[in-house]
């Protein structure tokens, strides 16, 4: 039996964006044993995903620490990286596709035995190289974000069989069957004001103003987010004259998928939440700043809309009125 290893040591959104490639690769190579190396924290998001035969995982904090150390000393890797490679005890592979841009993933990709390889690699000499046509496309131009026309999902798919997809195709995420709490009645719109870095967050006061407008239009805004977003959600509530329901930090990834599926719309910064929504078929309005280019990291599929700040401007420069107009158009199904 042949074996293929995919390496995806990036965050949750990147993992969800990888699932169309994995699904297509499984369909094109039914007799291949597919392995996936991912972050420990993300593995539960793929529970029940039949395209992967074997999972291998590493803790996110450990990966983040080694990304920095290997990048600074590429030709002198730390003993901990060598220990990780030995501890994984991976077999030889016929193919290896590295979808990770972090240093540890690229360092591992160069040292894991495989007959054919694609992606980024850090060699024993400390050179950082990229193999494969789509990888070359992704890193070729300094002004790439103003030129690229492809979502990251399709750039990933280009590393595999690719080909046409149904207009109704979605990424995959595990979905719970129930929630540990009750949802309010009415047409729900989820607001996700958190993000991993402050420069990727639209201001809390702007989210509060948006929530008030949604309330006036007859919708029920609710706050969602990871446990680390609790302070941000509390700040949004502090700008409101009355409380709204906040489920921030109260859901697993699968429960978040269940919750978002029951909403008419998700309004979110560029985080994993938009990709969860894409996977469960809920439309998104994304608010994107200079840290992301919407064509690459917007939710995959039809019906989603993005407000993109200028690449040299702070996210706070996006006016609330612009977001309200886009949200109204999305709710009404209007063309922009």
JSON list of C-alpha atoms in Angstrom, two decimals, residues 94-268:
[
{"chain": "A", "resi": 94, "resn": "UNK", "atom": "CA", "xyz": [5.57, 7.68, -1.35]},
{"chain": "A", "resi": 95, "resn": "UNK", "atom": "CA", "xyz": [4.49, 11.33, -1.32]},
{"chain": "A", "resi": 96, "resn": "UNK", "atom": "CA", "xyz": [4.73, 14.24, 1.12]},
{"chain": "A", "resi": 97, "resn": "UNK", "atom": "CA", "xyz": [2.81, 17.52, 0.74]},
{"chain": "A", "resi": 98, "resn": "UNK", "atom": "CA", "xyz": [3.77, 20.24, 3.22]},
{"chain": "A", "resi": 99, "resn": "UNK", "atom": "CA", "xyz": [1.06, 22.89, 3.58]},
{"chain": "A", "resi": 100, "resn": "UNK", "atom": "CA", "xyz": [2.83, 24.60, 6.50]},
{"chain": "A", "resi": 101, "resn": "UNK", "atom": "CA", "xyz": [4.77, 27.84, 6.15]},
{"chain": "A", "resi": 102, "resn": "UNK", "atom": "CA", "xyz": [6.25, 27.66, 9.67]},
{"chain": "A", "resi": 103, "resn": "UNK", "atom": "CA", "xyz": [9.88, 26.68, 10.13]},
{"chain": "A", "resi": 104, "resn": "UNK", "atom": "CA", "xyz": [9.34, 23.45, 12.07]},
{"chain": "A", "resi": 105, "resn": "UNK", "atom": "CA", "xyz": [6.99, 22.01, 9.45]},
{"chain": "A", "resi": 106, "resn": "UNK", "atom": "CA", "xyz": [9.46, 22.88, 6.69]},
{"chain": "A", "resi": 107, "resn": "UNK", "atom": "CA", "xyz": [12.38, 21.45, 8.68]},
{"chain": "A", "resi": 108, "resn": "UNK", "atom": "CA", "xyz": [10.49, 18.20, 9.26]},
{"chain": "A", "resi": 109, "resn": "UNK", "atom": "CA", "xyz": [9.39, 18.00, 5.62]},
{"chain": "A", "resi": 110, "resn": "UNK", "atom": "CA", "xyz": [13.03, 17.94, 4.48]},
{"chain": "A", "resi": 111, "resn": "UNK", "atom": "CA", "xyz": [13.91, 15.09, 6.83]},
{"chain": "A", "resi": 112, "resn": "UNK", "atom": "CA", "xyz": [10.89, 12.79, 6.61]},
{"chain": "A", "resi": 113, "resn": "UNK", "atom": "CA", "xyz": [11.63, 10.14, 3.94]},
{"chain": "A", "resi": 114, "resn": "UNK", "atom": "CA", "xyz": [9.38, 10.38, 0.87]},
{"chain": "A", "resi": 115, "resn": "UNK", "atom": "CA", "xyz": [9.93, 9.66, -2.84]},
{"chain": "A", "resi": 116, "resn": "UNK", "atom": "CA", "xyz": [8.08, 12.79, -4.00]},
{"chain": "A", "resi": 117, "resn": "UNK", "atom": "CA", "xyz": [7.74, 16.04, -2.09]},
{"chain": "A", "resi": 118, "resn": "UNK", "atom": "CA", "xyz": [5.94, 19.37, -2.45]},
{"chain": "A", "resi": 119, "resn": "UNK", "atom": "CA", "xyz": [5.94, 22.48, -0.30]},
{"chain": "A", "resi": 120, "resn": "UNK", "atom": "CA", "xyz": [8.49, 24.29, 1.84]},
{"chain": "A", "resi": 121, "resn": "UNK", "atom": "CA", "xyz": [11.71, 22.66, 3.06]},
{"chain": "A", "resi": 122, "resn": "UNK", "atom": "CA", "xyz": [14.61, 23.79, 5.24]},
{"chain": "A", "resi": 123, "resn": "UNK", "atom": "CA", "xyz": [17.70, 21.88, 4.18]},
{"chain": "A", "resi": 124, "resn": "UNK", "atom": "CA", "xyz": [20.66, 20.73, 6.27]},
{"chain": "A", "resi": 125, "resn": "UNK", "atom": "CA", "xyz": [22.58, 23.72, 4.89]},
{"chain": "A", "resi": 126, "resn": "UNK", "atom": "CA", "xyz": [19.92, 26.07, 6.24]},
{"chain": "A", "resi": 127, "resn": "UNK", "atom": "CA", "xyz": [18.39, 26.98, 2.88]},
{"chain": "A", "resi": 128, "resn": "UNK", "atom": "CA", "xyz": [14.61, 27.48, 2.79]},
{"chain": "A", "resi": 129, "resn": "UNK", "atom": "CA", "xyz": [13.34, 26.09, -0.51]},
{"chain": "A", "resi": 130, "resn": "UNK", "atom": "CA", "xyz": [9.92, 25.58, -2.11]},
{"chain": "A", "resi": 131, "resn": "UNK", "atom": "CA", "xyz": [8.98, 22.76, -4.48]},
{"chain": "A", "resi": 132, "resn": "UNK", "atom": "CA", "xyz": [5.86, 22.39, -6.58]},
{"chain": "A", "resi": 133, "resn": "UNK", "atom": "CA", "xyz": [4.14, 24.73, -9.02]},
{"chain": "A", "resi": 134, "resn": "UNK", "atom": "CA", "xyz": [1.49, 26.10, -6.64]},
{"chain": "A", "resi": 135, "resn": "UNK", "atom": "CA", "xyz": [4.05, 26.78, -3.92]},
{"chain": "A", "resi": 136, "resn": "UNK", "atom": "CA", "xyz": [6.17, 28.71, -6.41]},
{"chain": "A", "resi": 137, "resn": "UNK", "atom": "CA", "xyz": [3.09, 30.70, -7.38]},
{"chain": "A", "resi": 138, "resn": "UNK", "atom": "CA", "xyz": [2.30, 31.48, -3.76]},
{"chain": "A", "resi": 139, "resn": "UNK", "atom": "CA", "xyz": [5.73, 32.91, -2.90]},
{"chain": "A", "resi": 140, "resn": "UNK", "atom": "CA", "xyz": [6.87, 34.23, -6.28]},
{"chain": "A", "resi": 141, "resn": "UNK", "atom": "CA", "xyz": [5.92, 37.93, -6.13]},
{"chain": "A", "resi": 142, "resn": "UNK", "atom": "CA", "xyz": [6.68, 40.59, -3.55]},
{"chain": "A", "resi": 143, "resn": "UNK", "atom": "CA", "xyz": [3.36, 42.30, -4.29]},
{"chain": "A", "resi": 144, "resn": "UNK", "atom": "CA", "xyz": [1.55, 38.98, -4.36]},
{"chain": "A", "resi": 145, "resn": "UNK", "atom": "CA", "xyz": [-1.43, 40.02, -2.29]},
{"chain": "A", "resi": 146, "resn": "UNK", "atom": "CA", "xyz": [-2.39, 42.60, -4.87]},
{"chain": "A", "resi": 147, "resn": "UNK", "atom": "CA", "xyz": [-2.11, 40.03, -7.68]},
{"chain": "A", "resi": 148, "resn": "UNK", "atom": "CA", "xyz": [-3.33, 36.69, -6.34]},
{"chain": "A", "resi": 149, "resn": "UNK", "atom": "CA", "xyz": [-6.86, 35.76, -7.41]},
{"chain": "A", "resi": 150, "resn": "UNK", "atom": "CA", "xyz": [-7.13, 32.39, -5.63]},
{"chain": "A", "resi": 151, "resn": "UNK", "atom": "CA", "xyz": [-8.48, 31.30, -2.28]},
{"chain": "A", "resi": 152, "resn": "UNK", "atom": "CA", "xyz": [-6.05, 29.30, -0.18]},
{"chain": "A", "resi": 153, "resn": "UNK", "atom": "CA", "xyz": [-8.41, 26.31, -0.44]},
{"chain": "A", "resi": 154, "resn": "UNK", "atom": "CA", "xyz": [-7.84, 26.21, -4.19]},
{"chain": "A", "resi": 155, "resn": "UNK", "atom": "CA", "xyz": [-4.10, 26.76, -3.86]},
{"chain": "A", "resi": 156, "resn": "UNK", "atom": "CA", "xyz": [-4.03, 23.76, -1.53]},
{"chain": "A", "resi": 157, "resn": "UNK", "atom": "CA", "xyz": [-6.20, 21.77, -3.95]},
{"chain": "A", "resi": 158, "resn": "UNK", "atom": "CA", "xyz": [-3.70, 22.49, -6.70]},
{"chain": "A", "resi": 159, "resn": "UNK", "atom": "CA", "xyz": [-1.19, 20.32, -4.81]},
{"chain": "A", "resi": 160, "resn": "UNK", "atom": "CA", "xyz": [-3.50, 17.34, -5.30]},
{"chain": "A", "resi": 161, "resn": "UNK", "atom": "CA", "xyz": [-5.84, 16.12, -8.02]},
{"chain": "A", "resi": 162, "resn": "UNK", "atom": "CA", "xyz": [-7.74, 19.43, -8.21]},
{"chain": "A", "resi": 163, "resn": "UNK", "atom": "CA", "xyz": [-10.44, 19.65, -10.83]},
{"chain": "A", "resi": 164, "resn": "UNK", "atom": "CA", "xyz": [-13.99, 21.09, -10.92]},
{"chain": "A", "resi": 165, "resn": "UNK", "atom": "CA", "xyz": [-16.11, 21.08, -7.76]},
{"chain": "A", "resi": 166, "resn": "UNK", "atom": "CA", "xyz": [-19.80, 21.44, -7.10]},
{"chain": "A", "resi": 167, "resn": "UNK", "atom": "CA", "xyz": [-21.07, 24.93, -6.34]},
{"chain": "A", "resi": 168, "resn": "UNK", "atom": "CA", "xyz": [-22.40, 23.46, -3.08]},
{"chain": "A", "resi": 169, "resn": "UNK", "atom": "CA", "xyz": [-19.07, 21.96, -2.01]},
{"chain": "A", "resi": 170, "resn": "UNK", "atom": "CA", "xyz": [-17.93, 22.83, 1.51]},
{"chain": "A", "resi": 171, "resn": "UNK", "atom": "CA", "xyz": [-14.90, 22.26, 3.71]},
{"chain": "A", "resi": 172, "resn": "UNK", "atom": "CA", "xyz": [-15.28, 19.85, 6.63]},
{"chain": "A", "resi": 173, "resn": "UNK", "atom": "CA", "xyz": [-15.50, 20.48, 10.35]},
{"chain": "A", "resi": 174, "resn": "UNK", "atom": "CA", "xyz": [-16.81, 18.20, 13.09]},
{"chain": "A", "resi": 175, "resn": "UNK", "atom": "CA", "xyz": [-20.27, 19.20, 14.31]},
{"chain": "A", "resi": 176, "resn": "UNK", "atom": "CA", "xyz": [-21.88, 18.45, 17.67]},
{"chain": "A", "resi": 177, "resn": "UNK", "atom": "CA", "xyz": [-25.46, 17.23, 17.98]},
{"chain": "A", "resi": 178, "resn": "UNK", "atom": "CA", "xyz": [-26.45, 19.59, 20.79]},
{"chain": "A", "resi": 179, "resn": "UNK", "atom": "CA", "xyz": [-25.29, 22.52, 22.92]},
{"chain": "A", "resi": 180, "resn": "UNK", "atom": "CA", "xyz": [-24.72, 22.66, 26.69]},
{"chain": "A", "resi": 181, "resn": "UNK", "atom": "CA", "xyz": [-26.96, 25.75, 26.86]},
{"chain": "A", "resi": 182, "resn": "UNK", "atom": "CA", "xyz": [-30.13, 27.13, 25.27]},
{"chain": "A", "resi": 183, "resn": "UNK", "atom": "CA", "xyz": [-30.09, 29.65, 22.44]},
{"chain": "A", "resi": 184, "resn": "UNK", "atom": "CA", "xyz": [-32.37, 32.69, 22.46]},
{"chain": "A", "resi": 185, "resn": "UNK", "atom": "CA", "xyz": [-35.43, 32.79, 20.22]},
{"chain": "A", "resi": 186, "resn": "UNK", "atom": "CA", "xyz": [-35.42, 34.75, 16.97]},
{"chain": "A", "resi": 187, "resn": "UNK", "atom": "CA", "xyz": [-33.19, 35.20, 13.93]},
{"chain": "A", "resi": 188, "resn": "UNK", "atom": "CA", "xyz": [-29.68, 34.85, 15.28]},
{"chain": "A", "resi": 189, "resn": "UNK", "atom": "CA", "xyz": [-26.64, 36.67, 13.95]},
{"chain": "A", "resi": 190, "resn": "UNK", "atom": "CA", "xyz": [-23.33, 35.62, 15.47]},
{"chain": "A", "resi": 191, "resn": "UNK", "atom": "CA", "xyz": [-20.67, 38.26, 16.13]},
{"chain": "A", "resi": 192, "resn": "UNK", "atom": "CA", "xyz": [-17.08, 37.03, 16.52]},
{"chain": "A", "resi": 193, "resn": "UNK", "atom": "CA", "xyz": [-15.01, 40.05, 17.69]},
{"chain": "A", "resi": 194, "resn": "UNK", "atom": "CA", "xyz": [-11.90, 38.13, 18.75]},
{"chain": "A", "resi": 195, "resn": "UNK", "atom": "CA", "xyz": [-8.74, 37.25, 16.86]},
{"chain": "A", "resi": 196, "resn": "UNK", "atom": "CA", "xyz": [-5.30, 35.92, 17.69]},
{"chain": "A", "resi": 197, "resn": "UNK", "atom": "CA", "xyz": [-3.68, 39.37, 17.36]},
{"chain": "A", "resi": 198, "resn": "UNK", "atom": "CA", "xyz": [-4.99, 42.84, 18.20]},
{"chain": "A", "resi": 199, "resn": "UNK", "atom": "CA", "xyz": [-4.33, 44.19, 14.69]},
{"chain": "A", "resi": 200, "resn": "UNK", "atom": "CA", "xyz": [-6.74, 41.60, 13.31]},
{"chain": "A", "resi": 201, "resn": "UNK", "atom": "CA", "xyz": [-9.64, 42.80, 15.49]},
{"chain": "A", "resi": 202, "resn": "UNK", "atom": "CA", "xyz": [-12.22, 45.36, 14.40]},
{"chain": "A", "resi": 203, "resn": "UNK", "atom": "CA", "xyz": [-12.80, 47.69, 17.41]},
{"chain": "A", "resi": 204, "resn": "UNK", "atom": "CA", "xyz": [-15.08, 46.46, 20.20]},
{"chain": "A", "resi": 205, "resn": "UNK", "atom": "CA", "xyz": [-17.06, 49.73, 20.09]},
{"chain": "A", "resi": 206, "resn": "UNK", "atom": "CA", "xyz": [-17.72, 49.13, 16.40]},
{"chain": "A", "resi": 207, "resn": "UNK", "atom": "CA", "xyz": [-19.05, 45.65, 17.10]},
{"chain": "A", "resi": 208, "resn": "UNK", "atom": "CA", "xyz": [-21.30, 47.12, 19.80]},
{"chain": "A", "resi": 209, "resn": "UNK", "atom": "CA", "xyz": [-22.68, 49.72, 17.39]},
{"chain": "A", "resi": 210, "resn": "UNK", "atom": "CA", "xyz": [-23.29, 46.99, 14.84]},
{"chain": "A", "resi": 211, "resn": "UNK", "atom": "CA", "xyz": [-25.10, 44.87, 17.46]},
{"chain": "A", "resi": 212, "resn": "UNK", "atom": "CA", "xyz": [-27.43, 47.77, 18.26]},
{"chain": "A", "resi": 213, "resn": "UNK", "atom": "CA", "xyz": [-28.25, 48.23, 14.58]},
{"chain": "A", "resi": 214, "resn": "UNK", "atom": "CA", "xyz": [-28.98, 44.51, 14.17]},
{"chain": "A", "resi": 215, "resn": "UNK", "atom": "CA", "xyz": [-31.24, 44.63, 17.22]},
{"chain": "A", "resi": 216, "resn": "UNK", "atom": "CA", "xyz": [-33.16, 47.56, 15.71]},
{"chain": "A", "resi": 217, "resn": "UNK", "atom": "CA", "xyz": [-33.62, 45.56, 12.50]},
{"chain": "A", "resi": 218, "resn": "UNK", "atom": "CA", "xyz": [-35.27, 42.75, 14.46]},
{"chain": "A", "resi": 219, "resn": "UNK", "atom": "CA", "xyz": [-32.35, 40.32, 14.67]},
{"chain": "A", "resi": 220, "resn": "UNK", "atom": "CA", "xyz": [-30.85, 38.71, 17.77]},
{"chain": "A", "resi": 221, "resn": "UNK", "atom": "CA", "xyz": [-27.09, 39.36, 17.93]},
{"chain": "A", "resi": 222, "resn": "UNK", "atom": "CA", "xyz": [-25.06, 36.88, 20.00]},
{"chain": "A", "resi": 223, "resn": "UNK", "atom": "CA", "xyz": [-21.35, 36.88, 20.79]},
{"chain": "A", "resi": 224, "resn": "UNK", "atom": "CA", "xyz": [-19.19, 33.85, 20.04]},
{"chain": "A", "resi": 225, "resn": "UNK", "atom": "CA", "xyz": [-15.50, 33.13, 20.35]},
{"chain": "A", "resi": 226, "resn": "UNK", "atom": "CA", "xyz": [-12.73, 31.01, 21.83]},
{"chain": "A", "resi": 227, "resn": "UNK", "atom": "CA", "xyz": [-11.87, 31.14, 25.55]},
{"chain": "A", "resi": 228, "resn": "UNK", "atom": "CA", "xyz": [-9.06, 33.58, 24.79]},
{"chain": "A", "resi": 229, "resn": "UNK", "atom": "CA", "xyz": [-11.61, 36.04, 23.35]},
{"chain": "A", "resi": 230, "resn": "UNK", "atom": "CA", "xyz": [-13.50, 36.50, 26.63]},
{"chain": "A", "resi": 231, "resn": "UNK", "atom": "CA", "xyz": [-12.01, 39.92, 27.42]},
{"chain": "A", "resi": 232, "resn": "UNK", "atom": "CA", "xyz": [-12.82, 41.20, 23.93]},
{"chain": "A", "resi": 233, "resn": "UNK", "atom": "CA", "xyz": [-16.44, 40.05, 24.18]},
{"chain": "A", "resi": 234, "resn": "UNK", "atom": "CA", "xyz": [-16.74, 41.65, 27.61]},
{"chain": "A", "resi": 235, "resn": "UNK", "atom": "CA", "xyz": [-15.43, 44.90, 26.12]},
{"chain": "A", "resi": 236, "resn": "UNK", "atom": "CA", "xyz": [-18.11, 44.75, 23.41]},
{"chain": "A", "resi": 237, "resn": "UNK", "atom": "CA", "xyz": [-20.78, 44.34, 26.10]},
{"chain": "A", "resi": 238, "resn": "UNK", "atom": "CA", "xyz": [-19.38, 47.30, 28.04]},
{"chain": "A", "resi": 239, "resn": "UNK", "atom": "CA", "xyz": [-20.29, 49.58, 25.11]},
{"chain": "A", "resi": 240, "resn": "UNK", "atom": "CA", "xyz": [-23.92, 48.39, 25.03]},
{"chain": "A", "resi": 241, "resn": "UNK", "atom": "CA", "xyz": [-26.81, 49.98, 26.95]},
{"chain": "A", "resi": 242, "resn": "UNK", "atom": "CA", "xyz": [-28.22, 46.49, 27.63]},
{"chain": "A", "resi": 243, "resn": "UNK", "atom": "CA", "xyz": [-26.68, 43.00, 27.69]},
{"chain": "A", "resi": 244, "resn": "UNK", "atom": "CA", "xyz": [-26.72, 40.53, 24.81]},
{"chain": "A", "resi": 245, "resn": "UNK", "atom": "CA", "xyz": [-26.08, 36.79, 25.04]},
{"chain": "A", "resi": 246, "resn": "UNK", "atom": "CA", "xyz": [-22.42, 35.82, 24.96]},
{"chain": "A", "resi": 247, "resn": "UNK", "atom": "CA", "xyz": [-21.37, 32.22, 24.38]},
{"chain": "A", "resi": 248, "resn": "UNK", "atom": "CA", "xyz": [-17.68, 33.08, 24.12]},
{"chain": "A", "resi": 249, "resn": "UNK", "atom": "CA", "xyz": [-15.51, 30.30, 25.52]},
{"chain": "A", "resi": 250, "resn": "UNK", "atom": "CA", "xyz": [-18.49, 28.03, 26.19]},
{"chain": "A", "resi": 251, "resn": "UNK", "atom": "CA", "xyz": [-18.19, 25.81, 23.12]},
{"chain": "A", "resi": 252, "resn": "UNK", "atom": "CA", "xyz": [-15.84, 23.26, 21.67]},
{"chain": "A", "resi": 253, "resn": "UNK", "atom": "CA", "xyz": [-15.06, 23.57, 17.96]},
{"chain": "A", "resi": 254, "resn": "UNK", "atom": "CA", "xyz": [-17.82, 21.06, 17.18]},
{"chain": "A", "resi": 255, "resn": "UNK", "atom": "CA", "xyz": [-20.31, 22.93, 19.38]},
{"chain": "A", "resi": 256, "resn": "UNK", "atom": "CA", "xyz": [-19.32, 26.22, 17.74]},
{"chain": "A", "resi": 257, "resn": "UNK", "atom": "CA", "xyz": [-20.13, 24.60, 14.38]},
{"chain": "A", "resi": 258, "resn": "UNK", "atom": "CA", "xyz": [-23.56, 23.54, 15.71]},
{"chain": "A", "resi": 259, "resn": "UNK", "atom": "CA", "xyz": [-24.22, 27.07, 17.02]},
{"chain": "A", "resi": 260, "resn": "UNK", "atom": "CA", "xyz": [-23.11, 28.90, 13.87]},
{"chain": "A", "resi": 261, "resn": "UNK", "atom": "CA", "xyz": [-25.18, 26.58, 11.68]},
{"chain": "A", "resi": 262, "resn": "UNK", "atom": "CA", "xyz": [-28.26, 27.88, 13.51]},
{"chain": "A", "resi": 263, "resn": "UNK", "atom": "CA", "xyz": [-27.47, 31.51, 12.74]},
{"chain": "A", "resi": 264, "resn": "UNK", "atom": "CA", "xyz": [-28.64, 33.48, 9.73]},
{"chain": "A", "resi": 265, "resn": "UNK", "atom": "CA", "xyz": [-25.21, 35.07, 9.44]},
{"chain": "A", "resi": 266, "resn": "UNK", "atom": "CA", "xyz": [-21.76, 35.22, 11.02]},
{"chain": "A", "resi": 267, "resn": "UNK", "atom": "CA", "xyz": [-19.94, 38.57, 11.21]},
{"chain": "A", "resi": 268, "resn": "UNK", "atom": "CA", "xyz": [-16.32, 38.01, 12.07]}
]
